[in-house]
Short mmCIF file of C-alpha atoms in Angstrom, two decimals:
data_model
loop_
_atom_site.label_atom_id
_atom_site.label_comp_id
_atom_site.label_asym_id
_atom_site.label_seq_id
_atom_site.Cartn_x
_atom_site.Cartn_y
_atom_site.Cartn_z
CA MET A 4 -8.72 -25.95 30.34
CA ARG A 5 -11.27 -23.30 31.23
CA LEU A 6 -8.68 -20.82 32.16
CA VAL A 7 -7.16 -21.06 29.23
CA VAL A 8 -10.11 -20.80 26.89
CA ARG A 9 -11.03 -17.50 29.15
CA PHE A 10 -7.92 -16.03 28.61
CA LEU A 11 -8.10 -16.63 24.89
CA PHE A 12 -11.21 -15.31 24.89
CA LYS A 13 -9.99 -12.14 26.09
CA THR A 14 -7.32 -12.01 24.15
CA LEU A 15 -9.37 -12.06 20.97
CA VAL A 16 -11.93 -9.51 22.31
CA GLY A 17 -9.30 -7.36 23.34
CA PHE A 18 -7.49 -7.73 19.49
CA LEU A 19 -11.09 -7.13 17.80
CA GLY A 20 -11.40 -4.09 19.60
CA LEU A 21 -7.86 -2.44 19.26
CA SER A 22 -8.06 -3.35 15.90
CA LEU A 23 -11.42 -1.61 15.41
CA VAL A 24 -10.06 1.71 17.55
CA LEU A 25 -7.07 2.13 15.74
CA VAL A 26 -8.69 1.55 11.95
CA LEU A 27 -11.46 4.36 13.19
CA LEU A 28 -8.50 6.20 14.12
CA PHE A 29 -6.56 6.24 11.28
CA LYS A 30 -9.73 7.00 9.09
CA PHE A 31 -9.71 10.82 10.57
CA VAL A 32 -5.35 11.33 11.50
CA PRO A 33 -2.88 10.96 9.93
CA VAL A 34 -0.29 7.64 10.67
CA PRO A 35 2.55 8.81 12.89
CA VAL A 36 4.55 6.37 12.48
CA THR A 37 5.08 2.35 11.13
CA ALA A 38 6.79 -0.65 12.32
CA THR A 39 8.82 -0.56 9.34
CA MET A 40 9.37 3.12 10.01
CA LEU A 41 10.86 2.15 12.99
CA LEU A 42 12.48 -0.91 12.11
CA ASP A 43 14.63 1.42 9.54
CA GLY A 44 18.22 1.66 10.55
CA ASN A 45 18.41 4.54 8.02
CA GLY A 46 16.36 6.54 9.96
CA ILE A 47 12.72 8.04 8.97
CA THR A 48 12.27 10.97 6.54
CA LYS A 49 8.17 12.06 5.70
CA ASP A 50 5.90 14.72 4.76
CA TRP A 51 2.11 13.52 5.29
CA THR A 52 0.13 15.38 2.96
CA SER A 53 -3.56 15.41 1.47
CA LEU A 54 -4.62 13.50 -1.46
CA SER A 55 -5.95 16.68 -2.65
CA ASN A 56 -2.20 17.75 -2.48
CA ILE A 57 -0.84 14.84 -4.83
CA ASP A 58 -0.82 14.87 -8.20
CA ARG A 59 -3.52 12.23 -9.63
CA ASN A 60 -0.88 11.35 -11.93
CA MET A 61 0.75 9.62 -8.99
CA VAL A 62 -2.53 8.32 -8.11
CA ARG A 63 -2.93 6.80 -11.64
CA ALA A 64 0.91 5.34 -11.76
CA VAL A 65 0.47 2.86 -8.34
CA ILE A 66 -2.97 1.98 -9.58
CA ALA A 67 -1.56 0.84 -13.29
CA ALA A 68 1.63 -0.43 -11.70
CA GLU A 69 0.24 -2.21 -8.29
CA ASP A 70 -3.60 -2.95 -8.36
CA GLY A 71 -5.28 -2.06 -11.54
CA LYS A 72 -8.55 -3.45 -10.09
CA PHE A 73 -7.97 -1.05 -7.01
CA CYS A 74 -12.01 0.35 -7.33
CA THR A 75 -13.75 -2.57 -8.31
CA HIS A 76 -12.05 -5.46 -5.61
CA ASP A 77 -12.94 -5.43 -2.10
CA GLY A 78 -9.93 -5.56 -0.70
CA PHE A 79 -8.97 -8.98 -2.49
CA ASP A 80 -7.90 -9.96 -6.05
CA ARG A 81 -9.04 -13.46 -6.59
CA GLU A 82 -8.00 -13.95 -9.45
CA ALA A 83 -4.66 -12.57 -8.80
CA ILE A 84 -4.51 -14.87 -5.57
CA GLU A 85 -5.57 -18.08 -7.44
CA LYS A 86 -2.46 -17.60 -9.81
CA ALA A 87 0.12 -17.31 -7.02
CA ILE A 88 -1.65 -20.26 -5.23
CA GLU A 89 -0.99 -22.46 -8.64
CA ASN A 90 2.49 -20.96 -9.14
CA ASN A 91 3.53 -21.79 -5.62
CA ALA A 92 2.22 -24.85 -5.69
CA ARG A 93 4.65 -25.49 -8.70
CA GLY A 94 7.57 -24.14 -6.74
CA GLY A 95 7.51 -21.35 -8.60
CA ARG A 96 8.13 -17.73 -6.83
CA ILE A 97 5.28 -16.23 -6.19
CA LYS A 98 4.47 -12.60 -7.57
CA GLY A 99 2.03 -10.11 -6.60
CA GLY A 100 -1.07 -11.14 -5.32
CA SER A 101 -1.52 -8.43 -2.84
CA THR A 102 -3.42 -5.70 -3.70
CA ILE A 103 -3.32 -1.86 -2.59
CA SER A 104 -5.47 -2.18 0.51
CA GLN A 105 -3.46 -5.13 1.43
CA GLN A 106 -0.02 -3.46 0.90
CA THR A 107 -1.86 -0.54 3.06
CA ALA A 108 -2.89 -2.92 5.87
CA LYS A 109 0.29 -4.52 6.43
CA ASN A 110 2.33 -1.22 6.22
CA VAL A 111 -0.04 0.70 8.84
CA PHE A 112 -0.58 -2.18 11.37
CA LEU A 113 1.99 -4.74 10.75
CA TRP A 114 5.26 -5.56 10.15
CA GLN A 115 6.86 -6.71 6.95
CA ASP A 116 8.00 -10.66 7.17
CA GLY A 117 5.85 -12.89 9.13
CA GLY A 118 4.48 -15.35 6.49
CA TYR A 119 1.02 -17.18 6.83
CA VAL A 120 0.43 -15.40 10.17
CA ARG A 121 1.05 -12.13 9.30
CA LYS A 122 -1.60 -12.94 6.19
CA GLY A 123 -4.06 -13.57 8.51
CA PHE A 124 -3.58 -10.28 10.49
CA GLU A 125 -3.49 -8.58 6.98
CA ALA A 126 -6.62 -10.12 5.88
CA TRP A 127 -8.31 -9.13 8.53
CA PHE A 128 -7.31 -5.10 8.66
CA THR A 129 -7.70 -5.00 5.07
CA VAL A 130 -11.52 -6.00 5.14
CA LEU A 131 -12.13 -3.29 7.95
CA ILE A 132 -10.31 -0.64 5.97
CA GLU A 133 -12.25 -1.48 3.14
CA GLN A 134 -15.12 -1.26 4.94
CA ILE A 135 -14.76 1.51 7.27
CA TRP A 136 -11.85 3.73 4.86
CA GLY A 137 -13.28 3.70 1.53
CA LYS A 138 -11.03 3.73 -1.72
CA ARG A 139 -10.20 7.46 -0.80
CA ARG A 140 -8.64 7.35 2.23
CA ILE A 141 -7.07 3.71 1.17
CA MET A 142 -5.13 5.48 -1.57
CA GLU A 143 -4.15 8.59 0.69
CA VAL A 144 -2.79 6.71 3.16
CA TYR A 145 -1.11 4.28 1.28
CA LEU A 146 0.71 7.14 -0.72
CA ASN A 147 1.87 8.41 2.22
CA VAL A 148 3.13 5.20 3.92
CA ALA A 149 4.81 3.67 1.69
CA GLU A 150 8.45 3.15 1.19
CA THR A 151 9.72 5.31 -1.55
CA GLY A 152 13.49 5.02 -0.67
CA ILE A 153 15.86 4.94 1.55
CA GLY A 154 14.47 6.00 4.71
CA THR A 155 12.05 7.67 3.37
CA TYR A 156 7.98 7.28 3.31
CA GLY A 157 5.37 8.69 1.33
CA VAL A 158 4.95 10.35 -2.28
CA GLU A 159 5.61 13.47 -0.86
CA ALA A 160 8.84 13.18 0.73
CA GLY A 161 10.03 11.27 -2.57
CA SER A 162 9.15 13.62 -4.62
CA ARG A 163 11.02 16.25 -3.17
CA ARG A 164 14.41 14.08 -2.80
CA TYR A 165 14.15 12.57 -6.60
CA PHE A 166 12.63 15.58 -8.34
CA GLY A 167 13.06 18.85 -5.62
CA LYS A 168 9.35 19.62 -5.89
CA SER A 169 5.63 18.61 -4.24
CA ALA A 170 4.06 15.35 -5.27
CA ALA A 171 1.52 18.28 -6.30
CA SER A 172 3.07 18.68 -9.49
CA LEU A 173 4.60 14.97 -10.89
CA THR A 174 4.59 14.55 -14.58
CA PRO A 175 3.32 10.76 -15.91
CA LEU A 176 6.76 10.02 -16.32
CA GLU A 177 8.15 11.09 -12.89
CA ALA A 178 4.99 9.56 -11.08
CA ALA A 179 5.72 5.79 -13.24
CA ARG A 180 9.17 6.01 -12.10
CA MET A 181 8.67 6.35 -8.22
CA ALA A 182 5.52 3.73 -8.81
CA ALA A 183 8.25 1.08 -10.58
CA ALA A 184 10.80 1.46 -7.68
CA LEU A 185 7.61 0.91 -4.84
CA PRO A 186 8.27 -2.92 -4.56
CA LEU A 187 12.34 -2.71 -3.71
CA PRO A 188 12.82 1.13 -3.13
CA LYS A 189 16.18 0.62 -1.21
CA GLU A 190 17.31 -1.09 -4.71
CA ARG A 191 15.85 0.59 -7.40
CA SER A 192 16.42 3.59 -8.88
CA VAL A 193 14.35 6.91 -9.41
CA LYS A 194 16.28 9.40 -10.63
CA ASN A 195 18.17 7.47 -13.06
CA PRO A 196 16.45 4.22 -13.89
CA ARG A 197 18.43 2.10 -16.23
CA GLY A 198 17.72 -0.91 -18.10
CA TRP A 199 14.65 -3.11 -17.72
CA LEU A 200 13.65 -0.80 -14.69
CA ALA A 201 13.35 2.13 -16.93
CA ARG A 202 11.89 0.25 -19.48
CA HIS A 203 9.35 -0.56 -16.91
CA GLY A 204 9.20 2.69 -15.55
CA ASN A 205 7.79 3.89 -19.11
CA THR A 206 5.76 1.04 -19.58
CA ILE A 207 4.01 2.24 -16.48
CA ALA A 208 4.01 6.32 -17.63
CA ALA A 209 1.76 4.54 -20.72
CA ARG A 210 -0.84 2.80 -18.79
CA VAL A 211 -1.35 5.75 -16.57
CA GLY A 212 -2.79 7.12 -19.60
CA VAL A 213 -4.71 3.81 -19.80
CA VAL A 214 -5.95 4.29 -16.14
CA ARG A 215 -7.03 7.88 -17.19
CA ARG A 216 -8.71 6.83 -19.96
CA ASP A 217 -10.74 4.16 -18.70
CA GLY A 218 -11.64 6.15 -15.52
CA LEU A 219 -9.80 3.20 -13.41
CA ASP A 220 -9.06 5.53 -10.90
CA ALA A 221 -13.26 7.01 -10.79
CA CYS A 222 -14.01 5.45 -6.82
CA ILE A 223 -11.17 8.02 -5.75
CA TYR A 224 -12.51 11.03 -6.76
CA GLN A 225 -16.36 10.39 -6.64
#
């Protein structure tokens, strides 16, 4: 039993140390590849670009679509989590709940499935990046590793794929259409959305103005 406890203790210390090293490293160094990319049978097309070269409309669009409280929460939207728990208790399908910080932690350090085990690791990495990276770096990494299409990662590669131009000059509608597709990038069309998806993109485009008006992206540009 003592050997088992010692092994578990060493494993825990090793994991904590490695996770700290990786988070510190990626605070300054572009993330080279993720588990999601490696497991993608469609190949990998990506082009890391700094946040200063990504149009602010794109930042505002993902805040409008994914996480309106990005600048005010500590990595977790407790209200959204409570709603998800209540919905799950009723047997309904859980919708959302994850913040951009949580999605970034998952995308960079973990895998896409795994249930509560992965969620536990995700929470740990979310705390670390909130404390060590800060909001600007979290947004920069998120916009560079998020899947934006089949075999396509990051908004720069997505922008060039769909609009034939750099992410530095996206219009509110173009940014909104990319943001609308982020939850299901292999299934949702960016360039020619129809029906509900087109309306959803238009709604996000309108919310981009709200994000700008209310300064909901201010923490990123301080």
